[in-house]
mmCIF file with all atom_site columns, C-alpha atoms and ligand atoms in Angstrom:
data_model
loop_
_atom_site.group_PDB
_atom_site.id
_atom_site.type_symbol
_atom_site.label_atom_id
_atom_site.label_alt_id
_atom_site.label_comp_id
_atom_site.label_asym_id
_atom_site.label_entity_id
_atom_site.label_seq_id
_atom_site.pdbx_PDB_ins_code
_atom_site.Cartn_x
_atom_site.Cartn_y
_atom_site.Cartn_z
_atom_site.occupancy
_atom_site.B_iso_or_equiv
_atom_site.pdbx_formal_charge
_atom_site.auth_seq_id
_atom_site.auth_comp_id
_atom_site.auth_asym_id
_atom_site.auth_atom_id
_atom_site.pdbx_PDB_model_num
ATOM   1   C  CA  . MET A 1 1   ? -16.871 -1.908  -1.141  1.00 91.00 ? 706  MET A CA  1
ATOM   2   C  CA  . GLU A 1 2   ? -13.291 -2.421  -2.332  1.00 97.00 ? 707  GLU A CA  1
ATOM   3   C  CA  . ARG A 1 3   ? -9.868  -3.552  -0.618  1.00 98.00 ? 708  ARG A CA  1
ATOM   4   C  CA  . THR A 1 4   ? -6.801  -2.769  -1.533  1.00 98.00 ? 709  THR A CA  1
ATOM   5   C  CA  . LEU A 1 5   ? -3.338  -4.073  0.366   1.00 99.00 ? 710  LEU A CA  1
ATOM   6   C  CA  . ILE A 1 6   ? -0.770  -1.172  1.260   1.00 99.00 ? 711  ILE A CA  1
ATOM   7   C  CA  . LEU A 1 7   ? 2.436   -1.298  2.103   1.00 99.00 ? 712  LEU A CA  1
ATOM   8   C  CA  . PHE A 1 8   ? 4.590   0.627   3.975   1.00 99.00 ? 713  PHE A CA  1
ATOM   9   C  CA  . LYS A 1 9   ? 7.769   0.280   2.345   1.00 99.00 ? 714  LYS A CA  1
ATOM   10  C  CA  . PRO A 1 10  ? 11.114  -0.258  4.648   1.00 99.00 ? 715  PRO A CA  1
ATOM   11  C  CA  . ASP A 1 11  ? 12.166  3.504   4.251   1.00 98.00 ? 716  ASP A CA  1
ATOM   12  C  CA  . CYS A 1 12  ? 8.961   4.967   4.655   1.00 99.00 ? 717  CYS A CA  1
ATOM   13  C  CA  . VAL A 1 13  ? 9.446   2.882   8.236   1.00 98.00 ? 718  VAL A CA  1
ATOM   14  C  CA  . GLN A 1 14  ? 13.392  4.340   8.155   1.00 98.00 ? 719  GLN A CA  1
ATOM   15  C  CA  . ARG A 1 15  ? 12.202  7.683   8.078   1.00 98.00 ? 720  ARG A CA  1
ATOM   16  C  CA  . ARG A 1 16  ? 9.564   7.000   10.242  1.00 98.00 ? 721  ARG A CA  1
ATOM   17  C  CA  . LEU A 1 17  ? 7.316   7.973   8.339   1.00 98.00 ? 722  LEU A CA  1
ATOM   18  C  CA  . VAL A 1 18  ? 4.541   5.413   8.887   1.00 98.00 ? 723  VAL A CA  1
ATOM   19  C  CA  . GLY A 1 19  ? 2.593   7.424   10.733  1.00 98.00 ? 724  GLY A CA  1
ATOM   20  C  CA  . ARG A 1 20  ? 1.916   10.984  8.663   1.00 98.00 ? 725  ARG A CA  1
ATOM   21  C  CA  . LEU A 1 21  ? 1.859   8.821   5.707   1.00 98.00 ? 726  LEU A CA  1
ATOM   22  C  CA  . LEU A 1 22  ? -0.960  6.115   6.976   1.00 98.00 ? 727  LEU A CA  1
ATOM   23  C  CA  . ALA A 1 23  ? -3.573  9.396   8.655   1.00 98.00 ? 728  ALA A CA  1
ATOM   24  C  CA  . ARG A 1 24  ? -3.628  10.858  5.045   1.00 98.00 ? 729  ARG A CA  1
ATOM   25  C  CA  . PHE A 1 25  ? -5.374  7.215   4.389   1.00 98.00 ? 730  PHE A CA  1
ATOM   26  C  CA  . GLU A 1 26  ? -7.772  8.127   7.737   1.00 98.00 ? 731  GLU A CA  1
ATOM   27  C  CA  . ASP A 1 27  ? -7.873  11.600  6.765   1.00 97.00 ? 732  ASP A CA  1
ATOM   28  C  CA  . LYS A 1 28  ? -9.636  10.745  3.502   1.00 98.00 ? 733  LYS A CA  1
ATOM   29  C  CA  . GLY A 1 29  ? -11.943 8.754   5.293   1.00 96.00 ? 734  GLY A CA  1
ATOM   30  C  CA  . LEU A 1 30  ? -11.095 5.392   4.599   1.00 97.00 ? 735  LEU A CA  1
ATOM   31  C  CA  . ASN A 1 31  ? -10.768 2.590   7.124   1.00 97.00 ? 736  ASN A CA  1
ATOM   32  C  CA  . VAL A 1 32  ? -8.508  0.119   7.927   1.00 98.00 ? 737  VAL A CA  1
ATOM   33  C  CA  . ILE A 1 33  ? -9.106  -2.840  8.822   1.00 98.00 ? 738  ILE A CA  1
ATOM   34  C  CA  . ALA A 1 34  ? -6.461  -5.037  9.351   1.00 98.00 ? 739  ALA A CA  1
ATOM   35  C  CA  . MET A 1 35  ? -2.354  -3.824  9.750   1.00 98.00 ? 740  MET A CA  1
ATOM   36  C  CA  . LYS A 1 36  ? 1.103   -6.279  10.670  1.00 98.00 ? 741  LYS A CA  1
ATOM   37  C  CA  . MET A 1 37  ? 4.884   -5.043  11.338  1.00 98.00 ? 742  MET A CA  1
ATOM   38  C  CA  . MET A 1 38  ? 6.675   -7.775  9.563   1.00 98.00 ? 743  MET A CA  1
ATOM   39  C  CA  . ARG A 1 39  ? 9.433   -8.735  7.223   1.00 98.00 ? 744  ARG A CA  1
ATOM   40  C  CA  . VAL A 1 40  ? 9.574   -9.596  3.956   1.00 98.00 ? 745  VAL A CA  1
ATOM   41  C  CA  . THR A 1 41  ? 11.264  -12.562 2.560   1.00 98.00 ? 746  THR A CA  1
ATOM   42  C  CA  . PRO A 1 42  ? 13.223  -12.801 -0.780  1.00 98.00 ? 747  PRO A CA  1
ATOM   43  C  CA  . LYS A 1 43  ? 10.488  -16.042 -1.157  1.00 98.00 ? 748  LYS A CA  1
ATOM   44  C  CA  . LEU A 1 44  ? 7.894   -13.993 0.139   1.00 98.00 ? 749  LEU A CA  1
ATOM   45  C  CA  . ALA A 1 45  ? 9.434   -10.710 -2.306  1.00 98.00 ? 750  ALA A CA  1
ATOM   46  C  CA  . LYS A 1 46  ? 8.863   -13.027 -5.365  1.00 98.00 ? 751  LYS A CA  1
ATOM   47  C  CA  . ARG A 1 47  ? 5.832   -13.786 -4.796  1.00 98.00 ? 752  ARG A CA  1
ATOM   48  C  CA  . HIS A 1 48  ? 4.426   -9.858  -4.451  1.00 98.00 ? 753  HIS A CA  1
ATOM   49  C  CA  . TYR A 1 49  ? 6.629   -8.909  -7.233  1.00 98.00 ? 754  TYR A CA  1
ATOM   50  C  CA  . ALA A 1 50  ? 6.100   -11.666 -9.450  1.00 98.00 ? 755  ALA A CA  1
ATOM   51  C  CA  . GLU A 1 51  ? 5.511   -9.989  -12.244 1.00 98.00 ? 756  GLU A CA  1
ATOM   52  C  CA  . HIS A 1 52  ? 9.543   -8.155  -11.925 1.00 98.00 ? 757  HIS A CA  1
ATOM   53  C  CA  . VAL A 1 53  ? 11.540  -11.585 -10.879 1.00 98.00 ? 758  VAL A CA  1
ATOM   54  C  CA  . GLU A 1 54  ? 12.661  -10.679 -14.418 1.00 98.00 ? 759  GLU A CA  1
ATOM   55  C  CA  . LYS A 1 55  ? 13.485  -7.588  -14.753 1.00 98.00 ? 760  LYS A CA  1
ATOM   56  C  CA  . ASP A 1 56  ? 17.007  -6.668  -15.068 1.00 98.00 ? 761  ASP A CA  1
ATOM   57  C  CA  . TRP A 1 57  ? 16.531  -4.305  -11.825 1.00 98.00 ? 762  TRP A CA  1
ATOM   58  C  CA  . TYR A 1 58  ? 15.296  -7.389  -9.469  1.00 98.00 ? 763  TYR A CA  1
ATOM   59  C  CA  . PRO A 1 59  ? 17.559  -7.787  -7.479  1.00 98.00 ? 764  PRO A CA  1
ATOM   60  C  CA  . GLN A 1 60  ? 18.695  -4.529  -6.434  1.00 98.00 ? 765  GLN A CA  1
ATOM   61  C  CA  . LEU A 1 61  ? 14.363  -3.816  -5.571  1.00 98.00 ? 766  LEU A CA  1
ATOM   62  C  CA  . GLU A 1 62  ? 14.353  -7.459  -3.056  1.00 98.00 ? 767  GLU A CA  1
ATOM   63  C  CA  . ALA A 1 63  ? 17.495  -5.730  -1.730  1.00 98.00 ? 768  ALA A CA  1
ATOM   64  C  CA  . PHE A 1 64  ? 15.349  -2.943  -0.735  1.00 98.00 ? 769  PHE A CA  1
ATOM   65  C  CA  . ILE A 1 65  ? 11.941  -4.096  0.007   1.00 98.00 ? 770  ILE A CA  1
ATOM   66  C  CA  . THR A 1 66  ? 14.169  -7.214  1.762   1.00 98.00 ? 771  THR A CA  1
ATOM   67  C  CA  . GLY A 1 67  ? 16.287  -5.089  3.877   1.00 98.00 ? 772  GLY A CA  1
ATOM   68  C  CA  . GLY A 1 68  ? 13.867  -3.824  6.381   1.00 98.00 ? 773  GLY A CA  1
ATOM   69  C  CA  . PRO A 1 69  ? 10.558  -4.456  8.455   1.00 98.00 ? 774  PRO A CA  1
ATOM   70  C  CA  . ILE A 1 70  ? 7.775   -3.149  6.487   1.00 99.00 ? 775  ILE A CA  1
ATOM   71  C  CA  . VAL A 1 71  ? 4.183   -2.141  7.383   1.00 99.00 ? 776  VAL A CA  1
ATOM   72  C  CA  . ALA A 1 72  ? 1.089   -4.070  5.172   1.00 99.00 ? 777  ALA A CA  1
ATOM   73  C  CA  . ALA A 1 73  ? -2.549  -3.031  5.981   1.00 99.00 ? 778  ALA A CA  1
ATOM   74  C  CA  . ILE A 1 74  ? -5.899  -3.207  3.966   1.00 98.00 ? 779  ILE A CA  1
ATOM   75  C  CA  . VAL A 1 75  ? -7.526  -0.469  3.409   1.00 98.00 ? 780  VAL A CA  1
ATOM   76  C  CA  . GLU A 1 76  ? -11.556 -0.595  2.360   1.00 98.00 ? 781  GLU A CA  1
ATOM   77  C  CA  . GLY A 1 77  ? -13.821 2.350   0.893   1.00 97.00 ? 782  GLY A CA  1
ATOM   78  C  CA  . LEU A 1 78  ? -15.269 3.175   -2.023  1.00 96.00 ? 783  LEU A CA  1
ATOM   79  C  CA  . GLU A 1 79  ? -13.396 2.814   -5.507  1.00 98.00 ? 784  GLU A CA  1
ATOM   80  C  CA  . VAL A 1 80  ? -10.231 3.033   -3.353  1.00 98.00 ? 785  VAL A CA  1
ATOM   81  C  CA  . ILE A 1 81  ? -8.056  0.908   -5.105  1.00 98.00 ? 786  ILE A CA  1
ATOM   82  C  CA  . ARG A 1 82  ? -8.069  3.859   -7.838  1.00 98.00 ? 787  ARG A CA  1
ATOM   83  C  CA  . VAL A 1 83  ? -7.934  6.470   -4.754  1.00 98.00 ? 788  VAL A CA  1
ATOM   84  C  CA  . VAL A 1 84  ? -5.129  4.634   -3.384  1.00 98.00 ? 789  VAL A CA  1
ATOM   85  C  CA  . ARG A 1 85  ? -3.358  4.590   -6.379  1.00 98.00 ? 790  ARG A CA  1
ATOM   86  C  CA  . ASN A 1 86  ? -3.996  8.024   -6.842  1.00 98.00 ? 791  ASN A CA  1
ATOM   87  C  CA  . MET A 1 87  ? -3.186  9.673   -3.519  1.00 98.00 ? 792  MET A CA  1
ATOM   88  C  CA  . VAL A 1 88  ? 0.404   7.860   -4.095  1.00 98.00 ? 793  VAL A CA  1
ATOM   89  C  CA  . GLY A 1 89  ? 1.534   9.348   -7.185  1.00 98.00 ? 794  GLY A CA  1
ATOM   90  C  CA  . ALA A 1 90  ? 3.330   7.755   -10.163 1.00 98.00 ? 795  ALA A CA  1
ATOM   91  C  CA  . THR A 1 91  ? 6.120   5.366   -9.184  1.00 98.00 ? 796  THR A CA  1
ATOM   92  C  CA  . ASN A 1 92  ? 8.945   7.536   -9.685  1.00 98.00 ? 797  ASN A CA  1
ATOM   93  C  CA  . GLY A 1 93  ? 9.107   10.110  -6.831  1.00 98.00 ? 798  GLY A CA  1
ATOM   94  C  CA  . LEU A 1 94  ? 10.886  12.891  -9.169  1.00 98.00 ? 799  LEU A CA  1
ATOM   95  C  CA  . ASN A 1 95  ? 8.047   12.208  -12.418 1.00 98.00 ? 800  ASN A CA  1
ATOM   96  C  CA  . ALA A 1 96  ? 4.705   12.723  -9.052  1.00 98.00 ? 801  ALA A CA  1
ATOM   97  C  CA  . ASP A 1 97  ? 2.500   14.967  -9.118  1.00 98.00 ? 802  ASP A CA  1
ATOM   98  C  CA  . ALA A 1 98  ? 3.023   17.550  -5.910  1.00 98.00 ? 803  ALA A CA  1
ATOM   99  C  CA  . GLY A 1 99  ? -0.018  17.258  -3.255  1.00 98.00 ? 804  GLY A CA  1
ATOM   100 C  CA  . THR A 1 100 ? 0.315   12.096  -3.981  1.00 98.00 ? 805  THR A CA  1
ATOM   101 C  CA  . ILE A 1 101 ? 2.299   10.669  -0.820  1.00 98.00 ? 806  ILE A CA  1
ATOM   102 C  CA  . ARG A 1 102 ? 5.806   10.410  -3.246  1.00 98.00 ? 807  ARG A CA  1
ATOM   103 C  CA  . GLY A 1 103 ? 5.023   13.503  -5.420  1.00 98.00 ? 808  GLY A CA  1
ATOM   104 C  CA  . ASP A 1 104 ? 6.130   15.290  -1.886  1.00 98.00 ? 809  ASP A CA  1
ATOM   105 C  CA  . TYR A 1 105 ? 7.917   12.411  0.327   1.00 98.00 ? 810  TYR A CA  1
ATOM   106 C  CA  . SER A 1 106 ? 9.754   10.811  -2.620  1.00 98.00 ? 811  SER A CA  1
ATOM   107 C  CA  . SER A 1 107 ? 12.996  11.972  -5.417  1.00 98.00 ? 812  SER A CA  1
ATOM   108 C  CA  . SER A 1 108 ? 13.854  7.680   -5.809  1.00 98.00 ? 813  SER A CA  1
ATOM   109 C  CA  . ARG A 1 109 ? 12.581  5.713   -8.720  1.00 98.00 ? 814  ARG A CA  1
ATOM   110 C  CA  . GLN A 1 110 ? 13.018  3.034   -6.433  1.00 98.00 ? 815  GLN A CA  1
ATOM   111 C  CA  . MET A 1 111 ? 12.437  4.167   -2.983  1.00 98.00 ? 816  MET A CA  1
ATOM   112 C  CA  . ASN A 1 112 ? 9.029   5.870   -2.755  1.00 98.00 ? 817  ASN A CA  1
ATOM   113 C  CA  . LEU A 1 113 ? 7.240   4.964   0.920   1.00 98.00 ? 818  LEU A CA  1
ATOM   114 C  CA  . VAL A 1 114 ? 3.870   3.181   0.087   1.00 98.00 ? 819  VAL A CA  1
ATOM   115 C  CA  . HIS A 1 115 ? 3.335   0.149   -2.539  1.00 98.00 ? 820  HIS A CA  1
ATOM   116 C  CA  . ALA A 1 116 ? -0.554  0.230   -3.486  1.00 98.00 ? 821  ALA A CA  1
ATOM   117 C  CA  . SER A 1 117 ? -1.882  -2.622  -5.432  1.00 98.00 ? 822  SER A CA  1
ATOM   118 C  CA  . ASP A 1 118 ? -2.908  -1.528  -9.091  1.00 98.00 ? 823  ASP A CA  1
ATOM   119 C  CA  . GLY A 1 119 ? -6.232  -3.286  -9.817  1.00 98.00 ? 824  GLY A CA  1
ATOM   120 C  CA  . PRO A 1 120 ? -9.200  -5.606  -8.465  1.00 98.00 ? 825  PRO A CA  1
ATOM   121 C  CA  . GLU A 1 121 ? -7.228  -9.103  -9.847  1.00 98.00 ? 826  GLU A CA  1
ATOM   122 C  CA  . ALA A 1 122 ? -3.708  -7.867  -7.739  1.00 98.00 ? 827  ALA A CA  1
ATOM   123 C  CA  . ALA A 1 123 ? -5.314  -6.528  -4.752  1.00 98.00 ? 828  ALA A CA  1
ATOM   124 C  CA  . ALA A 1 124 ? -7.681  -10.204 -4.003  1.00 98.00 ? 829  ALA A CA  1
ATOM   125 C  CA  . ARG A 1 125 ? -3.716  -11.491 -4.379  1.00 98.00 ? 830  ARG A CA  1
ATOM   126 C  CA  . GLU A 1 126 ? -1.309  -9.698  -2.739  1.00 98.00 ? 831  GLU A CA  1
ATOM   127 C  CA  . ILE A 1 127 ? -4.393  -9.278  0.418   1.00 98.00 ? 832  ILE A CA  1
ATOM   128 C  CA  . ASP A 1 128 ? -3.924  -13.402 0.290   1.00 98.00 ? 833  ASP A CA  1
ATOM   129 C  CA  . ILE A 1 129 ? -0.043  -13.277 -0.175  1.00 98.00 ? 834  ILE A CA  1
ATOM   130 C  CA  . PHE A 1 130 ? -0.187  -10.924 3.380   1.00 98.00 ? 835  PHE A CA  1
ATOM   131 C  CA  . PHE A 1 131 ? -3.175  -11.601 5.466   1.00 98.00 ? 836  PHE A CA  1
ATOM   132 C  CA  . LYS A 1 132 ? -5.236  -14.383 6.847   1.00 98.00 ? 837  LYS A CA  1
ATOM   133 C  CA  . GLU A 1 133 ? -9.080  -14.320 7.098   1.00 98.00 ? 838  GLU A CA  1
ATOM   134 C  CA  . GLN A 1 134 ? -8.979  -13.956 10.354  1.00 98.00 ? 839  GLN A CA  1
ATOM   135 C  CA  . GLU A 1 135 ? -6.384  -11.113 10.458  1.00 98.00 ? 840  GLU A CA  1
ATOM   136 C  CA  . ILE A 1 136 ? -9.178  -9.082  8.678   1.00 98.00 ? 841  ILE A CA  1
ATOM   137 C  CA  . CYS A 1 137 ? -11.173 -6.957  11.501  1.00 98.00 ? 842  CYS A CA  1
ATOM   138 C  CA  . GLU A 1 138 ? -14.274 -5.697  9.597   1.00 95.00 ? 843  GLU A CA  1
ATOM   139 C  CA  . TYR A 1 139 ? -16.533 -2.968  11.046  1.00 95.00 ? 844  TYR A CA  1
ATOM   140 C  CA  . GLU A 1 140 ? -18.759 -0.271  10.953  1.00 93.00 ? 845  GLU A CA  1
ATOM   141 C  CA  . PRO A 1 141 ? -17.216 2.753   10.994  1.00 93.00 ? 846  PRO A CA  1
ATOM   142 C  CA  . THR A 1 142 ? -20.157 5.200   13.717  1.00 95.00 ? 847  THR A CA  1
ATOM   143 C  CA  . ILE A 1 143 ? -18.268 8.076   11.546  1.00 93.00 ? 848  ILE A CA  1
ATOM   144 C  CA  . ARG A 1 144 ? -19.674 6.660   8.649   1.00 92.00 ? 849  ARG A CA  1
ATOM   145 C  CA  . PRO A 1 145 ? -22.569 9.359   8.622   1.00 94.00 ? 850  PRO A CA  1
ATOM   146 C  CA  . TRP A 1 146 ? -21.069 12.714  8.546   1.00 95.00 ? 851  TRP A CA  1
ATOM   147 C  CA  . LEU A 1 147 ? -18.481 10.994  5.483   1.00 94.00 ? 852  LEU A CA  1
ATOM   148 C  CA  . ARG A 1 148 ? -21.325 10.623  2.558   1.00 93.00 ? 853  ARG A CA  1
ATOM   149 C  CA  . ALA A 1 149 ? -24.135 10.732  1.459   1.00 95.00 ? 854  ALA A CA  1
ATOM   150 C  CA  . VAL A 1 150 ? -26.668 7.772   1.957   1.00 92.00 ? 855  VAL A CA  1
ATOM   151 C  CA  . ASP A 1 151 ? -26.945 7.677   -1.821  1.00 94.00 ? 856  ASP A CA  1
ATOM   152 C  CA  . GLU A 1 152 ? -23.445 7.401   -2.567  1.00 93.00 ? 857  GLU A CA  1
ATOM   153 C  CA  . ASN A 1 153 ? -22.554 3.311   -0.740  1.00 78.00 ? 858  ASN A CA  1
HETATM 154 O  O1  . LIG B 2 .   ? 4.990   1.166   -6.722  1.00 67.75 ? 1097 LIG B O1  1
HETATM 155 P  P1  . LIG B 2 .   ? 4.762   1.027   -8.521  1.00 67.75 ? 1097 LIG B P1  1
HETATM 156 O  O2  . LIG B 2 .   ? 2.798   -0.155  -9.246  1.00 67.75 ? 1097 LIG B O2  1
HETATM 157 O  O3  . LIG B 2 .   ? 3.786   2.574   -8.696  1.00 67.75 ? 1097 LIG B O3  1
HETATM 158 O  O4  . LIG B 2 .   ? 5.643   0.252   -10.062 1.00 67.75 ? 1097 LIG B O4  1
HETATM 159 P  P2  . LIG B 2 .   ? 6.072   -0.708  -9.842  1.00 67.75 ? 1097 LIG B P2  1
HETATM 160 O  O5  . LIG B 2 .   ? 7.198   -0.141  -12.251 1.00 67.75 ? 1097 LIG B O5  1
HETATM 161 O  O6  . LIG B 2 .   ? 5.449   -1.708  -10.817 1.00 67.75 ? 1097 LIG B O6  1
HETATM 162 O  O7  . LIG B 2 .   ? 7.506   -1.254  -10.055 1.00 67.75 ? 1097 LIG B O7  1
HETATM 163 C  C1  . LIG B 2 .   ? 7.145   -1.559  -8.309  1.00 67.75 ? 1097 LIG B C1  1
HETATM 164 C  C2  . LIG B 2 .   ? 7.959   -1.049  -7.602  1.00 67.75 ? 1097 LIG B C2  1
HETATM 165 O  O8  . LIG B 2 .   ? 9.406   -2.225  -7.952  1.00 67.75 ? 1097 LIG B O8  1
HETATM 166 C  C3  . LIG B 2 .   ? 8.346   0.589   -7.364  1.00 67.75 ? 1097 LIG B C3  1
HETATM 167 O  O9  . LIG B 2 .   ? 7.591   0.130   -6.842  1.00 67.75 ? 1097 LIG B O9  1
HETATM 168 C  C4  . LIG B 2 .   ? 9.615   0.793   -7.364  1.00 67.75 ? 1097 LIG B C4  1
HETATM 169 O  O10 . LIG B 2 .   ? 9.601   0.158   -5.587  1.00 67.75 ? 1097 LIG B O10 1
HETATM 170 C  C5  . LIG B 2 .   ? 10.727  -0.497  -7.813  1.00 67.75 ? 1097 LIG B C5  1
HETATM 171 N  N1  . LIG B 2 .   ? 11.480  0.138   -9.069  1.00 67.75 ? 1097 LIG B N1  1
HETATM 172 C  C6  . LIG B 2 .   ? 12.660  -0.278  -8.869  1.00 67.75 ? 1097 LIG B C6  1
HETATM 173 O  O11 . LIG B 2 .   ? 13.410  -0.757  -7.726  1.00 67.75 ? 1097 LIG B O11 1
HETATM 174 N  N2  . LIG B 2 .   ? 13.660  0.397   -10.079 1.00 67.75 ? 1097 LIG B N2  1
HETATM 175 C  C7  . LIG B 2 .   ? 12.516  1.058   -11.227 1.00 67.75 ? 1097 LIG B C7  1
HETATM 176 N  N3  . LIG B 2 .   ? 13.998  0.502   -12.232 1.00 67.75 ? 1097 LIG B N3  1
HETATM 177 C  C8  . LIG B 2 .   ? 11.558  0.559   -11.193 1.00 67.75 ? 1097 LIG B C8  1
HETATM 178 C  C9  . LIG B 2 .   ? 10.625  0.306   -10.332 1.00 67.75 ? 1097 LIG B C9  1
HETATM 179 MG MG1 . LIG B 2 .   ? 2.686   -1.744  -10.168 1.00 67.75 ? 1098 LIG B MG1 1
#
């Protein structure tokens, strides 16, 4: 079982899309095990986007991600990091496939609604940045027997 970090970015909150987009992950059968609304500070933005801090577009990204509240969540499931990245789609909404979140709801390279960890190392690092261990509420969904066969776990 894997975990990934999902951020519903400020554009997602402002456009009232958090519920609709969270529902996509719930509908997929993934397990939401932590969630909170918060404001990203410039310091937190630099930590989360460490790989991008030196890019010439980073100042605009920081202004965007700190510009309004976000909702952060941890989602758990089999191969969830790849599954969620596929559901989110390509970075630029103009290039993202129809049927993906960014393909269906974004027409922007920056305002692409949702962040999702891009690999196991990033997921572990980002979960640690956004959540304390006590904020994670792991549970066994009672519907599990109707989500996949016993030998798929
Ligand atoms: O989010 P993803 O991993 O798909 O893309 P990224 O290349 O890691 O970039 C992180 C975020 O920076 C993107 O999701 C965009 O919101 C933003 N970005 C930007 O503002 N301008 C760019 N030229 C590229 C990315
Ligand atoms: Mg990335």
